[in-house]
Amino acid sequence: MEYKKQVQRLIQEFKTDFLPSVSVDLVIFGFHDGQLKVLLLRWKNTEDWCLPGGRIRHEESLDDAAYRSLHGRTGLTEIFLQQFHTFGDTRRYVHFSQEQTMLRLGLAEEDLQEFSNRDVSVGYYALVEFANVVPTPDFFTDECRWWDINQVPPLLFDHNDMITLALKTLRRQLTYQPIGYNLLPEKFTMPDLQQLYETILGQSLDRRNFQKRMLGYDILERLEERKTGGAHKAPYLYRFDKEKYEKALADEILFVG
């Protein structure tokens, strides 16, 4: 009974507090130790998976709604989040049986209408260090966890297409913006940075060319320290010059040729 009351309360909030027929969906990529993953939600009492997201409040910007949803699922704040596409195809719900799924969520038939309209969804992507994330499901889901980018199951709605396009957009981002801040330790080696780029790009990069290119952007500070514990000659440690890094983000200079 308490669950049904909460459902009714949420449905009333959807009707009064949120914009109708528009939502945000988040493709949250996680990087850690040479792996790239994506955060997914499993709906209550089902094996149906989807991306995190939500509706936009009347007095809330799209970006604020996306950050609110991101924080709710990950516990993180102040991370890179970027809008990448608006999804409005008439067949967005081709992989979704609203009656079957909503009834399994415990909704009454009269409640289905609130969930049956086709939303236009604004897609955002983020790139985080997934070891820092506390995956947290929402009211309508039982599980929130990471999936390897190459093992994503068939998802509800058009969310597989969203992930594909978000990854393409992220890879294009490497041509005009730096990545690595908040994804690597404060001090890291050039091989650590190259591994990050190779993981996202899904391909190997020439070591010498990569190092020359990255140093040429003048966003790294080489320290006098070397990494300890390796069997071979220890590489130098680097860190990002935060001021120059943020300027490179703002200027969108060409990064990878």
PDB file of C-alpha atoms in Angstrom:
ATOM      1  CA  MET A   1       0.000   0.000   0.000  1.00  0.00           C
ATOM      2  CA  GLU A   2       2.840   2.391   0.867  1.00  0.00           C
ATOM      3  CA  TYR A   3       4.469   1.727  -2.523  1.00  0.00           C
ATOM      4  CA  LYS A   4       1.220   2.574  -4.356  1.00  0.00           C
ATOM      5  CA  LYS A   5       0.898   5.803  -2.373  1.00  0.00           C
ATOM      6  CA  GLN A   6       4.437   6.775  -3.359  1.00  0.00           C
ATOM      7  CA  VAL A   7       3.674   5.980  -6.994  1.00  0.00           C
ATOM      8  CA  GLN A   8       0.589   8.171  -6.899  1.00  0.00           C
ATOM      9  CA  ARG A   9       2.581  10.972  -5.291  1.00  0.00           C
ATOM     10  CA  LEU A  10       5.258  10.762  -7.988  1.00  0.00           C
ATOM     11  CA  ILE A  11       2.702  10.720 -10.767  1.00  0.00           C
ATOM     12  CA  GLN A  12       1.089  13.838  -9.309  1.00  0.00           C
ATOM     13  CA  GLU A  13       4.524  15.480  -9.199  1.00  0.00           C
ATOM     14  CA  PHE A  14       5.076  14.583 -12.857  1.00  0.00           C
ATOM     15  CA  LYS A  15       1.817  16.340 -13.717  1.00  0.00           C
ATOM     16  CA  THR A  16       2.342  19.475 -11.634  1.00  0.00           C
ATOM     17  CA  ASP A  17       6.095  20.015 -11.138  1.00  0.00           C
ATOM     18  CA  PHE A  18       7.702  18.837 -14.371  1.00  0.00           C
ATOM     19  CA  LEU A  19       7.607  19.803 -18.031  1.00  0.00           C
ATOM     20  CA  PRO A  20       5.441  17.425 -20.069  1.00  0.00           C
ATOM     21  CA  SER A  21       6.901  15.266 -22.843  1.00  0.00           C
ATOM     22  CA  VAL A  22      10.533  16.317 -22.433  1.00  0.00           C
ATOM     23  CA  SER A  23      13.257  14.546 -20.469  1.00  0.00           C
ATOM     24  CA  VAL A  24      17.011  14.104 -20.148  1.00  0.00           C
ATOM     25  CA  ASP A  25      18.946  10.853 -20.530  1.00  0.00           C
ATOM     26  CA  LEU A  26      22.498  10.363 -19.318  1.00  0.00           C
ATOM     27  CA  VAL A  27      25.214   8.239 -20.871  1.00  0.00           C
ATOM     28  CA  ILE A  28      27.663   8.059 -17.966  1.00  0.00           C
ATOM     29  CA  PHE A  29      30.945   6.526 -19.094  1.00  0.00           C
ATOM     30  CA  GLY A  30      33.268   5.223 -16.402  1.00  0.00           C
ATOM     31  CA  PHE A  31      37.012   4.782 -16.821  1.00  0.00           C
ATOM     32  CA  HIS A  32      39.245   2.707 -14.533  1.00  0.00           C
ATOM     33  CA  ASP A  33      42.421   0.667 -15.109  1.00  0.00           C
ATOM     34  CA  GLY A  34      42.084   0.538 -18.874  1.00  0.00           C
ATOM     35  CA  GLN A  35      38.370  -0.298 -18.885  1.00  0.00           C
ATOM     36  CA  LEU A  36      35.483   1.747 -20.252  1.00  0.00           C
ATOM     37  CA  LYS A  37      32.042   1.090 -18.801  1.00  0.00           C
ATOM     38  CA  VAL A  38      28.570   2.656 -18.887  1.00  0.00           C
ATOM     39  CA  LEU A  39      26.123   3.053 -15.996  1.00  0.00           C
ATOM     40  CA  LEU A  40      22.718   1.365 -16.399  1.00  0.00           C
ATOM     41  CA  LEU A  41      19.529   0.939 -14.357  1.00  0.00           C
ATOM     42  CA  ARG A  42      17.368  -2.204 -14.017  1.00  0.00           C
ATOM     43  CA  TRP A  43      13.646  -1.556 -13.595  1.00  0.00           C
ATOM     44  CA  LYS A  44      11.824  -2.966 -10.577  1.00  0.00           C
ATOM     45  CA  ASN A  45      10.799  -6.621 -10.780  1.00  0.00           C
ATOM     46  CA  THR A  46      12.115  -6.899 -14.355  1.00  0.00           C
ATOM     47  CA  GLU A  47      15.240  -7.726 -16.331  1.00  0.00           C
ATOM     48  CA  ASP A  48      14.784  -4.534 -18.377  1.00  0.00           C
ATOM     49  CA  TRP A  49      17.733  -2.137 -18.420  1.00  0.00           C
ATOM     50  CA  CYS A  50      17.954   1.504 -19.453  1.00  0.00           C
ATOM     51  CA  LEU A  51      20.028   4.649 -19.074  1.00  0.00           C
ATOM     52  CA  PRO A  52      19.559   6.956 -16.082  1.00  0.00           C
ATOM     53  CA  GLY A  53      17.664  10.169 -16.649  1.00  0.00           C
ATOM     54  CA  GLY A  54      14.547  12.050 -15.681  1.00  0.00           C
ATOM     55  CA  ARG A  55      12.147  14.914 -16.256  1.00  0.00           C
ATOM     56  CA  ILE A  56      12.843  18.655 -16.052  1.00  0.00           C
ATOM     57  CA  ARG A  57      11.236  20.833 -13.392  1.00  0.00           C
ATOM     58  CA  HIS A  58       9.347  23.937 -14.537  1.00  0.00           C
ATOM     59  CA  GLU A  59      11.875  26.336 -12.997  1.00  0.00           C
ATOM     60  CA  GLU A  60      14.934  24.269 -13.915  1.00  0.00           C
ATOM     61  CA  SER A  61      17.308  24.479 -16.874  1.00  0.00           C
ATOM     62  CA  LEU A  62      18.168  21.409 -18.918  1.00  0.00           C
ATOM     63  CA  ASP A  63      21.721  21.419 -17.589  1.00  0.00           C
ATOM     64  CA  ASP A  64      20.547  21.696 -13.983  1.00  0.00           C
ATOM     65  CA  ALA A  65      18.155  18.776 -14.482  1.00  0.00           C
ATOM     66  CA  ALA A  66      20.950  16.681 -15.974  1.00  0.00           C
ATOM     67  CA  TYR A  67      23.327  17.499 -13.099  1.00  0.00           C
ATOM     68  CA  ARG A  68      20.592  16.703 -10.563  1.00  0.00           C
ATOM     69  CA  SER A  69      19.986  13.308 -12.136  1.00  0.00           C
ATOM     70  CA  LEU A  70      23.718  12.644 -12.445  1.00  0.00           C
ATOM     71  CA  HIS A  71      24.266  13.401  -8.763  1.00  0.00           C
ATOM     72  CA  GLY A  72      21.345  11.198  -7.760  1.00  0.00           C
ATOM     73  CA  ARG A  73      22.752   8.162  -9.572  1.00  0.00           C
ATOM     74  CA  THR A  74      26.472   8.636  -8.867  1.00  0.00           C
ATOM     75  CA  GLY A  75      26.851  10.889  -5.816  1.00  0.00           C
ATOM     76  CA  LEU A  76      29.319  13.026  -7.796  1.00  0.00           C
ATOM     77  CA  THR A  77      29.317  16.769  -8.366  1.00  0.00           C
ATOM     78  CA  GLU A  78      31.369  19.146 -10.490  1.00  0.00           C
ATOM     79  CA  ILE A  79      32.237  16.716 -13.265  1.00  0.00           C
ATOM     80  CA  PHE A  80      32.278  17.185 -17.016  1.00  0.00           C
ATOM     81  CA  LEU A  81      28.786  16.792 -18.495  1.00  0.00           C
ATOM     82  CA  GLN A  82      27.939  17.709 -22.063  1.00  0.00           C
ATOM     83  CA  GLN A  83      24.784  17.756 -24.162  1.00  0.00           C
ATOM     84  CA  PHE A  84      25.287  15.766 -27.349  1.00  0.00           C
ATOM     85  CA  HIS A  85      21.972  15.158 -29.151  1.00  0.00           C
ATOM     86  CA  THR A  86      18.190  15.494 -28.992  1.00  0.00           C
ATOM     87  CA  PHE A  87      16.222  12.288 -29.583  1.00  0.00           C
ATOM     88  CA  GLY A  88      12.711  12.652 -30.966  1.00  0.00           C
ATOM     89  CA  ASP A  89      12.112   9.802 -33.391  1.00  0.00           C
ATOM     90  CA  THR A  90       8.497   8.619 -33.600  1.00  0.00           C
ATOM     91  CA  ARG A  91       9.672   5.054 -32.954  1.00  0.00           C
ATOM     92  CA  ARG A  92      11.692   5.819 -29.828  1.00  0.00           C
ATOM     93  CA  TYR A  93       9.701   3.254 -27.824  1.00  0.00           C
ATOM     94  CA  VAL A  94      10.128   0.390 -30.290  1.00  0.00           C
ATOM     95  CA  HIS A  95      11.835  -1.762 -27.600  1.00  0.00           C
ATOM     96  CA  PHE A  96       9.302  -0.972 -24.896  1.00  0.00           C
ATOM     97  CA  SER A  97       6.006  -2.655 -23.976  1.00  0.00           C
ATOM     98  CA  GLN A  98       4.482  -0.059 -21.681  1.00  0.00           C
ATOM     99  CA  GLU A  99       1.622  -2.207 -20.407  1.00  0.00           C
ATOM    100  CA  GLN A 100       3.766  -5.236 -19.550  1.00  0.00           C
ATOM    101  CA  THR A 101       6.570  -3.252 -17.965  1.00  0.00           C
ATOM    102  CA  MET A 102       4.435  -0.803 -16.004  1.00  0.00           C
ATOM    103  CA  LEU A 103       2.182  -3.532 -14.663  1.00  0.00           C
ATOM    104  CA  ARG A 104       5.299  -5.359 -13.437  1.00  0.00           C
ATOM    105  CA  LEU A 105       6.246  -2.146 -11.665  1.00  0.00           C
ATOM    106  CA  GLY A 106       2.962  -2.335  -9.813  1.00  0.00           C
ATOM    107  CA  LEU A 107       1.193   0.551 -11.550  1.00  0.00           C
ATOM    108  CA  ALA A 108      -2.546   0.589 -12.030  1.00  0.00           C
ATOM    109  CA  GLU A 109      -3.929   0.736 -15.560  1.00  0.00           C
ATOM    110  CA  GLU A 110      -5.063   4.327 -15.132  1.00  0.00           C
ATOM    111  CA  ASP A 111      -1.478   5.312 -14.285  1.00  0.00           C
ATOM    112  CA  LEU A 112      -0.072   4.054 -17.570  1.00  0.00           C
ATOM    113  CA  GLN A 113      -1.059   7.155 -19.517  1.00  0.00           C
ATOM    114  CA  GLU A 114       1.481   9.275 -17.642  1.00  0.00           C
ATOM    115  CA  PHE A 115       4.243   6.982 -18.893  1.00  0.00           C
ATOM    116  CA  SER A 116       2.901   6.197 -22.359  1.00  0.00           C
ATOM    117  CA  ASN A 117       3.468   9.533 -24.087  1.00  0.00           C
ATOM    118  CA  ARG A 118       6.524   9.814 -26.319  1.00  0.00           C
ATOM    119  CA  ASP A 119       9.048  12.121 -24.715  1.00  0.00           C
ATOM    120  CA  VAL A 120      11.575  14.137 -26.619  1.00  0.00           C
ATOM    121  CA  SER A 121      14.815  13.389 -24.792  1.00  0.00           C
ATOM    122  CA  VAL A 122      17.939  15.538 -24.568  1.00  0.00           C
ATOM    123  CA  GLY A 123      21.025  13.338 -24.317  1.00  0.00           C
ATOM    124  CA  TYR A 124      24.022  14.172 -22.126  1.00  0.00           C
ATOM    125  CA  TYR A 125      27.248  12.272 -21.646  1.00  0.00           C
ATOM    126  CA  ALA A 126      29.748  12.303 -18.799  1.00  0.00           C
ATOM    127  CA  LEU A 127      33.123  10.660 -18.253  1.00  0.00           C
ATOM    128  CA  VAL A 128      33.993   9.738 -14.668  1.00  0.00           C
ATOM    129  CA  GLU A 129      36.409   7.604 -12.672  1.00  0.00           C
ATOM    130  CA  PHE A 130      33.998   4.812 -11.871  1.00  0.00           C
ATOM    131  CA  ALA A 131      35.838   3.775  -8.726  1.00  0.00           C
ATOM    132  CA  ASN A 132      34.616   7.073  -7.229  1.00  0.00           C
ATOM    133  CA  VAL A 133      30.954   6.417  -8.063  1.00  0.00           C
ATOM    134  CA  VAL A 134      28.342   5.044  -5.665  1.00  0.00           C
ATOM    135  CA  PRO A 135      25.771   3.609  -8.137  1.00  0.00           C
ATOM    136  CA  THR A 136      22.324   4.368  -6.712  1.00  0.00           C
ATOM    137  CA  PRO A 137      18.999   3.186  -8.208  1.00  0.00           C
ATOM    138  CA  ASP A 138      15.952   5.448  -8.245  1.00  0.00           C
ATOM    139  CA  PHE A 139      12.420   4.741  -7.053  1.00  0.00           C
ATOM    140  CA  PHE A 140      11.417   2.755 -10.143  1.00  0.00           C
ATOM    141  CA  THR A 141      14.571   0.637 -10.351  1.00  0.00           C
ATOM    142  CA  ASP A 142      16.092  -2.192  -8.332  1.00  0.00           C
ATOM    143  CA  GLU A 143      19.692  -1.978  -9.493  1.00  0.00           C
ATOM    144  CA  CYS A 144      22.208   0.556 -10.784  1.00  0.00           C
ATOM    145  CA  ARG A 145      25.544  -0.823 -11.958  1.00  0.00           C
ATOM    146  CA  TRP A 146      28.341  -0.591 -14.486  1.00  0.00           C
ATOM    147  CA  TRP A 147      28.399  -2.571 -17.716  1.00  0.00           C
ATOM    148  CA  ASP A 148      31.422  -3.078 -19.934  1.00  0.00           C
ATOM    149  CA  ILE A 149      30.958  -0.925 -23.034  1.00  0.00           C
ATOM    150  CA  ASN A 150      31.235  -4.040 -25.238  1.00  0.00           C
ATOM    151  CA  GLN A 151      28.718  -6.090 -23.234  1.00  0.00           C
ATOM    152  CA  VAL A 152      25.736  -3.735 -22.999  1.00  0.00           C
ATOM    153  CA  PRO A 153      22.467  -5.741 -23.237  1.00  0.00           C
ATOM    154  CA  PRO A 154      19.480  -4.761 -25.393  1.00  0.00           C
ATOM    155  CA  LEU A 155      18.052  -1.703 -23.634  1.00  0.00           C
ATOM    156  CA  LEU A 156      14.615  -0.150 -23.395  1.00  0.00           C
ATOM    157  CA  PHE A 157      13.577   2.621 -25.780  1.00  0.00           C
ATOM    158  CA  ASP A 158      16.360   3.865 -28.086  1.00  0.00           C
ATOM    159  CA  HIS A 159      19.014   3.791 -25.378  1.00  0.00           C
ATOM    160  CA  ASN A 160      21.432   1.520 -27.274  1.00  0.00           C
ATOM    161  CA  ASP A 161      21.449   4.116 -30.044  1.00  0.00           C
ATOM    162  CA  MET A 162      22.107   6.824 -27.456  1.00  0.00           C
ATOM    163  CA  ILE A 163      25.194   5.007 -26.168  1.00  0.00           C
ATOM    164  CA  THR A 164      26.525   4.482 -29.688  1.00  0.00           C
ATOM    165  CA  LEU A 165      26.150   8.148 -30.579  1.00  0.00           C
ATOM    166  CA  ALA A 166      27.510   9.343 -27.217  1.00  0.00           C
ATOM    167  CA  LEU A 167      30.655   7.253 -27.661  1.00  0.00           C
ATOM    168  CA  LYS A 168      31.180   8.629 -31.174  1.00  0.00           C
ATOM    169  CA  THR A 169      30.748  12.145 -29.799  1.00  0.00           C
ATOM    170  CA  LEU A 170      33.176  11.508 -26.938  1.00  0.00           C
ATOM    171  CA  ARG A 171      35.780  10.236 -29.381  1.00  0.00           C
ATOM    172  CA  ARG A 172      35.336  13.319 -31.533  1.00  0.00           C
ATOM    173  CA  GLN A 173      35.770  15.422 -28.409  1.00  0.00           C
ATOM    174  CA  LEU A 174      39.344  14.193 -28.185  1.00  0.00           C
ATOM    175  CA  THR A 175      40.114  16.215 -31.329  1.00  0.00           C
ATOM    176  CA  TYR A 176      39.372  19.549 -29.684  1.00  0.00           C
ATOM    177  CA  GLN A 177      39.334  19.180 -25.897  1.00  0.00           C
ATOM    178  CA  PRO A 178      41.649  17.551 -23.350  1.00  0.00           C
ATOM    179  CA  ILE A 179      40.569  14.710 -21.101  1.00  0.00           C
ATOM    180  CA  GLY A 180      42.137  13.198 -18.018  1.00  0.00           C
ATOM    181  CA  TYR A 181      41.521  15.676 -15.241  1.00  0.00           C
ATOM    182  CA  ASN A 182      39.569  13.890 -12.446  1.00  0.00           C
ATOM    183  CA  LEU A 183      40.060  10.570 -14.300  1.00  0.00           C
ATOM    184  CA  LEU A 184      43.692  10.035 -13.375  1.00  0.00           C
ATOM    185  CA  PRO A 185      45.517  10.397 -10.061  1.00  0.00           C
ATOM    186  CA  GLU A 186      46.916  13.841  -9.335  1.00  0.00           C
ATOM    187  CA  LYS A 187      50.307  12.499 -10.443  1.00  0.00           C
ATOM    188  CA  PHE A 188      50.428  10.108 -13.379  1.00  0.00           C
ATOM    189  CA  THR A 189      52.779   8.822 -16.041  1.00  0.00           C
ATOM    190  CA  MET A 190      52.607   9.382 -19.771  1.00  0.00           C
ATOM    191  CA  PRO A 191      51.709   5.675 -20.264  1.00  0.00           C
ATOM    192  CA  ASP A 192      48.790   6.185 -17.849  1.00  0.00           C
ATOM    193  CA  LEU A 193      47.507   9.080 -19.964  1.00  0.00           C
ATOM    194  CA  GLN A 194      48.014   7.169 -23.201  1.00  0.00           C
ATOM    195  CA  GLN A 195      46.083   4.195 -21.798  1.00  0.00           C
ATOM    196  CA  LEU A 196      43.163   6.511 -21.066  1.00  0.00           C
ATOM    197  CA  TYR A 197      43.093   7.804 -24.637  1.00  0.00           C
ATOM    198  CA  GLU A 198      43.496   4.322 -26.129  1.00  0.00           C
ATOM    199  CA  THR A 199      40.661   2.951 -23.983  1.00  0.00           C
ATOM    200  CA  ILE A 200      38.249   5.645 -25.131  1.00  0.00           C
ATOM    201  CA  LEU A 201      39.347   5.527 -28.772  1.00  0.00           C
ATOM    202  CA  GLY A 202      39.390   1.733 -28.851  1.00  0.00           C
ATOM    203  CA  GLN A 203      42.716   1.651 -30.669  1.00  0.00           C
ATOM    204  CA  SER A 204      46.452   1.730 -30.062  1.00  0.00           C
ATOM    205  CA  LEU A 205      48.464   4.933 -30.434  1.00  0.00           C
ATOM    206  CA  ASP A 206      52.123   5.366 -31.266  1.00  0.00           C
ATOM    207  CA  ARG A 207      53.960   6.083 -28.014  1.00  0.00           C
ATOM    208  CA  ARG A 208      56.407   8.688 -29.301  1.00  0.00           C
ATOM    209  CA  ASN A 209      53.857  10.568 -31.388  1.00  0.00           C
ATOM    210  CA  PHE A 210      51.393  10.604 -28.509  1.00  0.00           C
ATOM    211  CA  GLN A 211      53.942  11.959 -26.034  1.00  0.00           C
ATOM    212  CA  LYS A 212      55.142  14.619 -28.462  1.00  0.00           C
ATOM    213  CA  ARG A 213      51.609  15.735 -29.192  1.00  0.00           C
ATOM    214  CA  MET A 214      50.506  15.884 -25.550  1.00  0.00           C
ATOM    215  CA  LEU A 215      53.560  17.825 -24.439  1.00  0.00           C
ATOM    216  CA  GLY A 216      53.020  20.247 -27.323  1.00  0.00           C
ATOM    217  CA  TYR A 217      49.650  21.317 -25.919  1.00  0.00           C
ATOM    218  CA  ASP A 218      51.367  22.794 -22.846  1.00  0.00           C
ATOM    219  CA  ILE A 219      48.786  21.509 -20.355  1.00  0.00           C
ATOM    220  CA  LEU A 220      51.109  19.073 -18.533  1.00  0.00           C
ATOM    221  CA  GLU A 221      53.735  19.776 -15.915  1.00  0.00           C
ATOM    222  CA  ARG A 222      56.557  17.238 -15.717  1.00  0.00           C
ATOM    223  CA  LEU A 223      57.658  16.617 -12.150  1.00  0.00           C
ATOM    224  CA  GLU A 224      61.106  15.685 -10.936  1.00  0.00           C
ATOM    225  CA  GLU A 225      59.632  12.527  -9.432  1.00  0.00           C
ATOM    226  CA  ARG A 226      59.589   9.151 -11.140  1.00  0.00           C
ATOM    227  CA  LYS A 227      57.130   6.308 -10.696  1.00  0.00           C
ATOM    228  CA  THR A 228      58.510   3.684  -8.321  1.00  0.00           C
ATOM    229  CA  GLY A 229      58.076  -0.065  -8.208  1.00  0.00           C
ATOM    230  CA  GLY A 230      58.480  -0.957 -11.892  1.00  0.00           C
ATOM    231  CA  ALA A 231      60.950  -3.447 -13.291  1.00  0.00           C
ATOM    232  CA  HIS A 232      62.117  -1.100 -16.034  1.00  0.00           C
ATOM    233  CA  LYS A 233      63.418   2.452 -15.977  1.00  0.00           C
ATOM    234  CA  ALA A 234      60.885   4.434 -14.014  1.00  0.00           C
ATOM    235  CA  PRO A 235      58.957   6.993 -16.107  1.00  0.00           C
ATOM    236  CA  TYR A 236      58.571  10.588 -15.008  1.00  0.00           C
ATOM    237  CA  LEU A 237      55.394  11.654 -13.249  1.00  0.00           C
ATOM    238  CA  TYR A 238      53.213  14.443 -14.637  1.00  0.00           C
ATOM    239  CA  ARG A 239      50.274  16.466 -13.461  1.00  0.00           C
ATOM    240  CA  PHE A 240      47.830  18.760 -15.234  1.00  0.00           C
ATOM    241  CA  ASP A 241      48.301  22.509 -15.063  1.00  0.00           C
ATOM    242  CA  LYS A 242      44.705  23.220 -14.018  1.00  0.00           C
ATOM    243  CA  GLU A 243      44.638  26.790 -15.336  1.00  0.00           C
ATOM    244  CA  LYS A 244      46.010  25.821 -18.746  1.00  0.00           C
ATOM    245  CA  TYR A 245      43.785  22.734 -18.841  1.00  0.00           C
ATOM    246  CA  GLU A 246      40.632  24.786 -18.255  1.00  0.00           C
ATOM    247  CA  LYS A 247      41.742  27.312 -20.879  1.00  0.00           C
ATOM    248  CA  ALA A 248      42.193  24.477 -23.375  1.00  0.00           C
ATOM    249  CA  LEU A 249      38.670  23.269 -22.561  1.00  0.00           C
ATOM    250  CA  ALA A 250      37.277  26.738 -23.169  1.00  0.00           C
ATOM    251  CA  ASP A 251      39.274  27.421 -26.343  1.00  0.00           C
ATOM    252  CA  GLU A 252      38.590  23.979 -27.912  1.00  0.00           C
ATOM    253  CA  ILE A 253      42.014  23.805 -29.519  1.00  0.00           C
ATOM    254  CA  LEU A 254      42.842  20.972 -31.899  1.00  0.00           C
ATOM    255  CA  PHE A 255      44.149  18.045 -29.891  1.00  0.00           C
ATOM    256  CA  VAL A 256      44.443  14.894 -31.968  1.00  0.00           C
ATOM    257  CA  GLY A 257      45.239  15.023 -35.639  1.00  0.00           C
TER     258      GLY A 257
END
